[in-house]
PDB file of C-alpha atoms and ligand atoms in Angstrom:
ATOM      1  CA  MET A 200     -15.786-174.263  80.479  1.00 57.00           C
ATOM      2  CA  SER A 201     -19.219-175.343  79.136  1.00 64.00           C
ATOM      3  CA  ALA A 202     -19.505-175.248  75.389  1.00 69.00           C
ATOM      4  CA  ASP A 203     -23.149-174.285  75.433  1.00 82.00           C
ATOM      5  CA  LYS A 204     -23.540-170.784  76.657  1.00 85.00           C
ATOM      6  CA  SER A 205     -27.217-170.553  75.854  1.00 89.00           C
ATOM      7  CA  THR A 206     -28.454-170.859  79.408  1.00 93.00           C
ATOM      8  CA  SER A 207     -26.145-168.178  80.668  1.00 92.00           C
ATOM      9  CA  TRP A 208     -27.392-166.020  77.758  1.00 92.00           C
ATOM     10  CA  SER A 209     -30.994-166.644  78.597  1.00 94.00           C
ATOM     11  CA  TYR A 210     -30.245-165.882  82.328  1.00 93.00           C
ATOM     12  CA  THR A 211     -28.602-162.530  81.469  1.00 94.00           C
ATOM     13  CA  GLU A 212     -31.421-161.558  79.151  1.00 95.00           C
ATOM     14  CA  ALA A 213     -34.108-162.405  81.795  1.00 96.00           C
ATOM     15  CA  LEU A 214     -32.218-160.745  84.691  1.00 96.00           C
ATOM     16  CA  PRO A 215     -33.182-157.161  84.005  1.00 96.00           C
ATOM     17  CA  VAL A 216     -36.576-156.061  85.451  1.00 96.00           C
ATOM     18  CA  GLU A 217     -37.995-153.577  83.053  1.00 98.00           C
ATOM     19  CA  ASP A 218     -40.342-150.767  84.380  1.00 98.00           C
ATOM     20  CA  LEU A 219     -43.665-149.790  82.934  1.00 98.00           C
ATOM     21  CA  VAL A 220     -42.086-147.108  80.666  1.00 98.00           C
ATOM     22  CA  LEU A 221     -39.940-149.717  78.853  1.00 98.00           C
ATOM     23  CA  ARG A 222     -42.678-152.270  78.787  1.00 98.00           C
ATOM     24  CA  ARG A 223     -44.917-149.768  77.090  1.00 98.00           C
ATOM     25  CA  ALA A 224     -42.164-148.720  74.677  1.00 98.00           C
ATOM     26  CA  ARG A 225     -41.771-152.443  73.803  1.00 98.00           C
ATOM     27  CA  GLU A 226     -45.568-152.890  73.228  1.00 98.00           C
ATOM     28  CA  ARG A 227     -45.588-149.922  70.899  1.00 98.00           C
ATOM     29  CA  SER A 228     -42.534-151.312  69.091  1.00 98.00           C
ATOM     30  CA  HIS A 229     -44.349-154.568  68.518  1.00 98.00           C
ATOM     31  CA  GLU A 230     -47.510-152.726  67.352  1.00 98.00           C
ATOM     32  CA  LEU A 231     -45.374-150.986  64.832  1.00 98.00           C
ATOM     33  CA  GLY A 232     -43.701-154.174  63.725  1.00 98.00           C
ATOM     34  CA  LEU A 233     -40.297-153.123  65.138  1.00 98.00           C
ATOM     35  CA  PHE A 234     -37.714-155.216  66.981  1.00 98.00           C
ATOM     36  CA  PRO A 235     -36.358-153.125  69.803  1.00 98.00           C
ATOM     37  CA  VAL A 236     -33.050-153.923  71.643  1.00 98.00           C
ATOM     38  CA  SER A 237     -33.295-156.868  74.014  1.00 98.00           C
ATOM     39  CA  PRO A 238     -33.580-156.464  77.774  1.00 98.00           C
ATOM     40  CA  GLY A 239     -29.930-157.340  78.104  1.00 98.00           C
ATOM     41  CA  VAL A 240     -28.908-154.739  75.523  1.00 98.00           C
ATOM     42  CA  ALA A 241     -31.193-152.096  77.098  1.00 98.00           C
ATOM     43  CA  ALA A 242     -29.524-152.733  80.400  1.00 98.00           C
ATOM     44  CA  ALA A 243     -26.060-152.675  78.814  1.00 98.00           C
ATOM     45  CA  LEU A 244     -26.840-149.317  77.105  1.00 98.00           C
ATOM     46  CA  THR A 245     -27.777-147.659  80.333  1.00 98.00           C
ATOM     47  CA  VAL A 246     -24.489-148.838  82.006  1.00 98.00           C
ATOM     48  CA  LEU A 247     -22.412-147.953  78.994  1.00 98.00           C
ATOM     49  CA  ALA A 248     -23.954-144.457  78.806  1.00 98.00           C
ATOM     50  CA  ALA A 249     -23.454-143.870  82.490  1.00 98.00           C
ATOM     51  CA  ALA A 250     -19.793-145.302  82.522  1.00 98.00           C
ATOM     52  CA  SER A 251     -18.908-143.137  79.512  1.00 97.00           C
ATOM     53  CA  LYS A 252     -20.154-140.017  81.184  1.00 97.00           C
ATOM     54  CA  ALA A 253     -21.365-138.961  77.816  1.00 97.00           C
ATOM     55  CA  GLN A 254     -22.920-135.454  77.334  1.00 98.00           C
ATOM     56  CA  THR A 255     -23.616-135.783  73.673  1.00 98.00           C
ATOM     57  CA  ALA A 256     -25.007-139.008  72.078  1.00 98.00           C
ATOM     58  CA  VAL A 257     -26.285-139.897  68.632  1.00 98.00           C
ATOM     59  CA  GLU A 258     -28.531-142.814  67.845  1.00 99.00           C
ATOM     60  CA  VAL A 259     -29.221-144.328  64.385  1.00 98.00           C
ATOM     61  CA  GLY A 260     -32.583-145.992  64.384  1.00 98.00           C
ATOM     62  CA  THR A 261     -34.958-144.491  67.061  1.00 98.00           C
ATOM     63  CA  GLY A 262     -37.707-147.111  66.628  1.00 98.00           C
ATOM     64  CA  ALA A 263     -40.286-146.695  69.389  1.00 98.00           C
ATOM     65  CA  GLY A 264     -37.630-145.572  71.876  1.00 98.00           C
ATOM     66  CA  VAL A 265     -36.608-148.578  73.927  1.00 99.00           C
ATOM     67  CA  SER A 266     -32.878-148.055  73.282  1.00 99.00           C
ATOM     68  CA  GLY A 267     -33.295-144.246  73.585  1.00 98.00           C
ATOM     69  CA  VAL A 268     -34.926-144.368  76.953  1.00 98.00           C
ATOM     70  CA  SER A 269     -32.201-146.880  77.990  1.00 98.00           C
ATOM     71  CA  ILE A 270     -29.315-144.497  76.858  1.00 98.00           C
ATOM     72  CA  LEU A 271     -31.031-141.383  78.404  1.00 98.00           C
ATOM     73  CA  ARG A 272     -31.218-143.172  81.730  1.00 98.00           C
ATOM     74  CA  GLY A 273     -27.419-143.592  81.727  1.00 98.00           C
ATOM     75  CA  LEU A 274     -26.608-140.010  80.579  1.00 97.00           C
ATOM     76  CA  GLY A 275     -26.085-137.216  82.943  1.00 93.00           C
ATOM     77  CA  PRO A 276     -28.895-134.586  83.710  1.00 93.00           C
ATOM     78  CA  ARG A 277     -27.654-132.070  81.067  1.00 94.00           C
ATOM     79  CA  ALA A 278     -26.733-134.587  78.307  1.00 98.00           C
ATOM     80  CA  VAL A 279     -28.566-134.589  74.995  1.00 98.00           C
ATOM     81  CA  LEU A 280     -29.521-137.596  72.814  1.00 98.00           C
ATOM     82  CA  THR A 281     -29.813-136.900  69.001  1.00 98.00           C
ATOM     83  CA  THR A 282     -31.851-139.650  67.532  1.00 98.00           C
ATOM     84  CA  ILE A 283     -32.431-140.299  63.787  1.00 98.00           C
ATOM     85  CA  ASP A 284     -35.278-142.212  62.062  1.00 98.00           C
ATOM     86  CA  PRO A 285     -36.928-141.632  58.719  1.00 98.00           C
ATOM     87  CA  ASP A 286     -40.371-142.974  59.975  1.00 98.00           C
ATOM     88  CA  VAL A 287     -42.500-140.288  61.627  1.00 98.00           C
ATOM     89  CA  ASP A 288     -44.810-142.797  63.297  1.00 98.00           C
ATOM     90  CA  HIS A 289     -41.682-144.384  65.008  1.00 98.00           C
ATOM     91  CA  LEU A 290     -40.592-140.974  66.155  1.00 98.00           C
ATOM     92  CA  LYS A 291     -43.943-140.079  67.501  1.00 98.00           C
ATOM     93  CA  ALA A 292     -43.984-143.328  69.576  1.00 98.00           C
ATOM     94  CA  ALA A 293     -40.476-142.723  70.766  1.00 98.00           C
ATOM     95  CA  ARG A 294     -41.339-139.195  71.846  1.00 98.00           C
ATOM     96  CA  GLU A 295     -44.098-140.690  73.904  1.00 98.00           C
ATOM     97  CA  ALA A 296     -41.659-143.101  75.579  1.00 98.00           C
ATOM     98  CA  PHE A 297     -39.115-140.278  76.235  1.00 98.00           C
ATOM     99  CA  SER A 298     -41.870-138.156  77.809  1.00 98.00           C
ATOM    100  CA  GLU A 299     -43.178-141.085  80.007  1.00 98.00           C
ATOM    101  CA  SER A 300     -39.609-141.614  81.097  1.00 98.00           C
ATOM    102  CA  GLY A 301     -39.697-138.114  82.665  1.00 97.00           C
ATOM    103  CA  SER A 302     -36.983-136.899  80.403  1.00 96.00           C
ATOM    104  CA  PRO A 303     -37.262-133.139  79.674  1.00 95.00           C
ATOM    105  CA  ALA A 304     -37.983-132.422  76.005  1.00 95.00           C
ATOM    106  CA  ASN A 305     -34.706-130.504  75.601  1.00 96.00           C
ATOM    107  CA  ARG A 306     -32.695-133.559  76.325  1.00 97.00           C
ATOM    108  CA  THR A 307     -33.738-135.283  73.055  1.00 98.00           C
ATOM    109  CA  ARG A 308     -33.347-134.087  69.559  1.00 98.00           C
ATOM    110  CA  THR A 309     -35.411-136.306  67.196  1.00 98.00           C
ATOM    111  CA  ILE A 310     -34.436-135.853  63.562  1.00 98.00           C
ATOM    112  CA  SER A 311     -36.770-137.240  60.869  1.00 98.00           C
ATOM    113  CA  GLY A 312     -34.507-138.555  58.131  1.00 98.00           C
ATOM    114  CA  ARG A 313     -32.240-141.232  56.785  1.00 98.00           C
ATOM    115  CA  ALA A 314     -28.878-141.623  58.698  1.00 98.00           C
ATOM    116  CA  GLN A 315     -27.082-141.524  55.330  1.00 98.00           C
ATOM    117  CA  ASP A 316     -28.374-137.955  54.832  1.00 98.00           C
ATOM    118  CA  VAL A 317     -28.366-136.706  58.412  1.00 98.00           C
ATOM    119  CA  LEU A 318     -25.026-138.032  59.837  1.00 98.00           C
ATOM    120  CA  PRO A 319     -22.900-136.123  57.361  1.00 98.00           C
ATOM    121  CA  ARG A 320     -24.543-132.854  58.564  1.00 98.00           C
ATOM    122  CA  LEU A 321     -23.427-133.530  62.252  1.00 98.00           C
ATOM    123  CA  THR A 322     -20.393-131.797  63.545  1.00 98.00           C
ATOM    124  CA  ASP A 323     -16.922-133.543  63.591  1.00 98.00           C
ATOM    125  CA  GLY A 324     -15.644-134.614  67.010  1.00 98.00           C
ATOM    126  CA  ALA A 325     -18.662-133.405  68.843  1.00 98.00           C
ATOM    127  CA  TYR A 326     -20.141-136.689  70.273  1.00 98.00           C
ATOM    128  CA  ASP A 327     -19.263-138.925  73.179  1.00 98.00           C
ATOM    129  CA  LEU A 328     -21.387-141.815  72.116  1.00 98.00           C
ATOM    130  CA  VAL A 329     -22.800-143.199  68.907  1.00 98.00           C
ATOM    131  CA  PHE A 330     -25.313-146.068  68.881  1.00 99.00           C
ATOM    132  CA  ILE A 331     -26.155-147.826  65.550  1.00 98.00           C
ATOM    133  CA  ASP A 332     -29.288-149.901  65.369  1.00 98.00           C
ATOM    134  CA  ALA A 333     -30.781-149.514  61.748  1.00 97.00           C
ATOM    135  CA  ASP A 334     -30.327-150.225  58.124  1.00 95.00           C
ATOM    136  CA  LYS A 335     -27.578-152.984  58.283  1.00 95.00           C
ATOM    137  CA  PRO A 336     -26.463-152.698  54.616  1.00 96.00           C
ATOM    138  CA  SER A 337     -25.319-149.111  55.534  1.00 97.00           C
ATOM    139  CA  PHE A 338     -23.408-150.080  58.547  1.00 97.00           C
ATOM    140  CA  PRO A 339     -19.910-149.620  57.028  1.00 97.00           C
ATOM    141  CA  GLU A 340     -20.964-146.041  56.077  1.00 98.00           C
ATOM    142  CA  TYR A 341     -22.332-145.264  59.502  1.00 98.00           C
ATOM    143  CA  VAL A 342     -19.132-146.561  61.102  1.00 98.00           C
ATOM    144  CA  GLU A 343     -17.088-144.202  59.007  1.00 97.00           C
ATOM    145  CA  GLN A 344     -19.327-141.397  59.978  1.00 98.00           C
ATOM    146  CA  ALA A 345     -19.281-142.438  63.636  1.00 98.00           C
ATOM    147  CA  VAL A 346     -15.504-142.293  63.707  1.00 98.00           C
ATOM    148  CA  ARG A 347     -15.636-138.730  62.387  1.00 98.00           C
ATOM    149  CA  LEU A 348     -18.268-137.683  64.861  1.00 98.00           C
ATOM    150  CA  LEU A 349     -16.840-139.146  67.988  1.00 98.00           C
ATOM    151  CA  LYS A 350     -14.527-137.148  70.287  1.00 98.00           C
ATOM    152  CA  GLN A 351     -11.339-138.802  71.398  1.00 98.00           C
ATOM    153  CA  GLY A 352     -12.387-141.304  73.945  1.00 98.00           C
ATOM    154  CA  GLY A 353     -15.879-141.531  72.531  1.00 98.00           C
ATOM    155  CA  LEU A 354     -17.713-144.804  72.421  1.00 98.00           C
ATOM    156  CA  LEU A 355     -19.237-146.458  69.316  1.00 98.00           C
ATOM    157  CA  ILE A 356     -21.889-149.181  70.010  1.00 98.00           C
ATOM    158  CA  ILE A 357     -23.422-151.342  67.217  1.00 98.00           C
ATOM    159  CA  ASN A 358     -26.392-153.554  67.937  1.00 98.00           C
ATOM    160  CA  ASP A 359     -26.939-157.056  66.286  1.00 97.00           C
ATOM    161  CA  ALA A 360     -23.177-157.377  65.579  1.00 97.00           C
ATOM    162  CA  LEU A 361     -23.453-161.272  65.647  1.00 97.00           C
ATOM    163  CA  ASP A 362     -26.699-161.367  63.508  1.00 95.00           C
ATOM    164  CA  LYS A 363     -28.388-164.111  65.501  1.00 92.00           C
ATOM    165  CA  ASP A 364     -25.219-166.362  65.592  1.00 92.00           C
ATOM    166  CA  ARG A 365     -24.917-166.239  61.780  1.00 95.00           C
ATOM    167  CA  VAL A 366     -21.710-164.098  61.686  1.00 96.00           C
ATOM    168  CA  SER A 367     -19.812-166.907  63.531  1.00 93.00           C
ATOM    169  CA  ASP A 368     -20.881-169.521  60.865  1.00 95.00           C
ATOM    170  CA  PRO A 369     -18.665-169.357  57.856  1.00 93.00           C
ATOM    171  CA  ALA A 370     -21.240-171.436  55.843  1.00 96.00           C
ATOM    172  CA  ILE A 371     -23.594-168.483  55.875  1.00 95.00           C
ATOM    173  CA  ARG A 372     -22.663-166.110  53.032  1.00 94.00           C
ATOM    174  CA  GLU A 373     -25.880-164.129  52.799  1.00 95.00           C
ATOM    175  CA  ALA A 374     -25.103-160.327  52.129  1.00 95.00           C
ATOM    176  CA  GLY A 375     -26.343-158.939  55.510  1.00 94.00           C
ATOM    177  CA  THR A 376     -24.216-161.356  57.469  1.00 96.00           C
ATOM    178  CA  ALA A 377     -21.200-160.729  55.247  1.00 96.00           C
ATOM    179  CA  THR A 378     -21.668-157.022  55.910  1.00 97.00           C
ATOM    180  CA  LEU A 379     -21.637-157.527  59.628  1.00 97.00           C
ATOM    181  CA  ARG A 380     -18.449-159.693  59.348  1.00 97.00           C
ATOM    182  CA  ARG A 381     -16.812-156.906  57.289  1.00 96.00           C
ATOM    183  CA  VAL A 382     -17.900-154.321  59.863  1.00 97.00           C
ATOM    184  CA  GLY A 383     -16.306-156.380  62.618  1.00 96.00           C
ATOM    185  CA  ARG A 384     -13.007-156.691  60.725  1.00 96.00           C
ATOM    186  CA  MET A 385     -13.074-152.976  59.615  1.00 96.00           C
ATOM    187  CA  ILE A 386     -13.415-151.871  63.230  1.00 97.00           C
ATOM    188  CA  ARG A 387     -10.834-154.342  64.515  1.00 97.00           C
ATOM    189  CA  ASP A 388      -8.337-153.224  61.892  1.00 96.00           C
ATOM    190  CA  ASN A 389      -8.890-149.494  62.465  1.00 96.00           C
ATOM    191  CA  GLU A 390      -6.001-148.160  64.506  1.00 96.00           C
ATOM    192  CA  ALA A 391      -8.020-145.308  65.733  1.00 95.00           C
ATOM    193  CA  LEU A 392     -10.311-147.746  67.512  1.00 98.00           C
ATOM    194  CA  THR A 393     -10.025-150.310  70.272  1.00 98.00           C
ATOM    195  CA  SER A 394     -12.913-152.816  70.253  1.00 98.00           C
ATOM    196  CA  THR A 395     -14.656-155.875  71.531  1.00 97.00           C
ATOM    197  CA  ILE A 396     -17.936-157.646  70.995  1.00 97.00           C
ATOM    198  CA  LEU A 397     -20.159-158.582  73.914  1.00 96.00           C
ATOM    199  CA  PRO A 398     -22.423-161.595  73.360  1.00 93.00           C
ATOM    200  CA  THR A 399     -25.413-159.654  74.796  1.00 95.00           C
ATOM    201  CA  GLY A 400     -28.653-159.687  72.813  1.00 96.00           C
ATOM    202  CA  ASP A 401     -27.573-160.459  69.204  1.00 96.00           C
ATOM    203  CA  GLY A 402     -24.067-159.091  69.826  1.00 97.00           C
ATOM    204  CA  LEU A 403     -23.126-155.654  70.946  1.00 98.00           C
ATOM    205  CA  LEU A 404     -19.904-154.405  69.299  1.00 98.00           C
ATOM    206  CA  LEU A 405     -18.165-151.720  71.273  1.00 98.00           C
ATOM    207  CA  ALA A 406     -15.301-149.541  70.128  1.00 98.00           C
ATOM    208  CA  VAL A 407     -13.486-146.588  71.707  1.00 98.00           C
ATOM    209  CA  LYS A 408     -11.863-143.893  69.691  1.00 98.00           C
ATOM    210  CA  ARG A 409      -8.300-143.605  70.874  1.00 96.00           C
TER     211      ARG A 409
HETATM  212  C1  SAM B  76     -34.640-152.021  64.998  1.00 68.79           C
HETATM  213  S1  SAM B  76     -35.563-150.659  64.784  1.00 68.79           S
HETATM  214  C2  SAM B  76     -34.745-149.728  66.029  1.00 68.79           C
HETATM  215  C3  SAM B  76     -35.137-150.053  67.445  1.00 68.79           C
HETATM  216  C4  SAM B  76     -34.685-149.041  68.498  1.00 68.79           C
HETATM  217  N1  SAM B  76     -33.224-148.855  68.430  1.00 68.79           N
HETATM  218  C5  SAM B  76     -35.095-149.625  69.831  1.00 68.79           C
HETATM  219  O1  SAM B  76     -34.381-150.356  70.505  1.00 68.79           O
HETATM  220  O2  SAM B  76     -36.213-149.201  70.364  1.00 68.79           O
HETATM  221  C6  SAM B  76     -34.843-149.922  63.344  1.00 68.79           C
HETATM  222  C7  SAM B  76     -35.357-148.492  63.107  1.00 68.79           C
HETATM  223  O3  SAM B  76     -34.445-147.964  62.087  1.00 68.79           O
HETATM  224  C8  SAM B  76     -35.156-147.066  61.324  1.00 68.79           C
HETATM  225  N2  SAM B  76     -34.482-146.941  59.999  1.00 68.79           N
HETATM  226  C9  SAM B  76     -34.600-147.623  58.856  1.00 68.79           C
HETATM  227  N3  SAM B  76     -33.841-147.103  57.959  1.00 68.79           N
HETATM  228  C10 SAM B  76     -33.128-146.144  58.511  1.00 68.79           C
HETATM  229  C11 SAM B  76     -32.100-145.208  58.054  1.00 68.79           C
HETATM  230  N4  SAM B  76     -31.622-145.253  56.771  1.00 68.79           N
HETATM  231  N5  SAM B  76     -31.675-144.320  58.829  1.00 68.79           N
HETATM  232  C12 SAM B  76     -32.034-144.243  60.127  1.00 68.79           C
HETATM  233  N6  SAM B  76     -33.057-145.047  60.659  1.00 68.79           N
HETATM  234  C13 SAM B  76     -33.569-145.921  59.772  1.00 68.79           C
HETATM  235  C14 SAM B  76     -36.542-147.769  61.142  1.00 68.79           C
HETATM  236  O4  SAM B  76     -37.501-146.924  60.842  1.00 68.79           O
HETATM  237  C15 SAM B  76     -36.740-148.357  62.525  1.00 68.79           C
HETATM  238  O5  SAM B  76     -37.422-147.477  63.358  1.00 68.79           O
END
């Protein structure tokens, strides 16, 4: 096996062909100074949402809607995505992307607020999929909330789980990287979850609630 996986990684990130809706959402993300999910992660989100047959999904960190459009494209026609972001300009850009994607307005519930305040108000065991892509210092708290929110068999997805290859380097002890290591162990050791990390994008951590 070749030790250097970077060419395979580049290949898989370059393989998805994104349509105008996602390209425009990426442009708006960059104009707003945001870092949307990579093309490989966007494609993975669509596949995972479709494979999970989710009817109810929650997203932490709407941004300008690249990940939201990708999740919506995998969900069934009656499924609803609840997406949370405290920044009204980001939510406005995301609503444009959802509308351009042809998704009916009643399939997205955009909530303006911080996930720490909003997640505790959502119903226990009511969601099939939770995607976390915001505010890394609070990931441990969001994981606890996600476990509470997920139905049995529900899927938790965490973006940037490898923190640009920093998580695997024990010499890096910076707080954000240490938090992601802690989250990886916390999920691995949680008997209610079965988990793995895909080396897509900056690492996509997947966990299913047993
Ligand atoms: C990396 S961007 C999300 C990108 C988006 N998932 C995508 O792929 O298009 C992070 C987003 O998280 C939002 N955010 C920051 N703190 C937050 C918090 N406490 N709760 C929820 N969202 C937060 C930011 O406003 C920003 O829009």
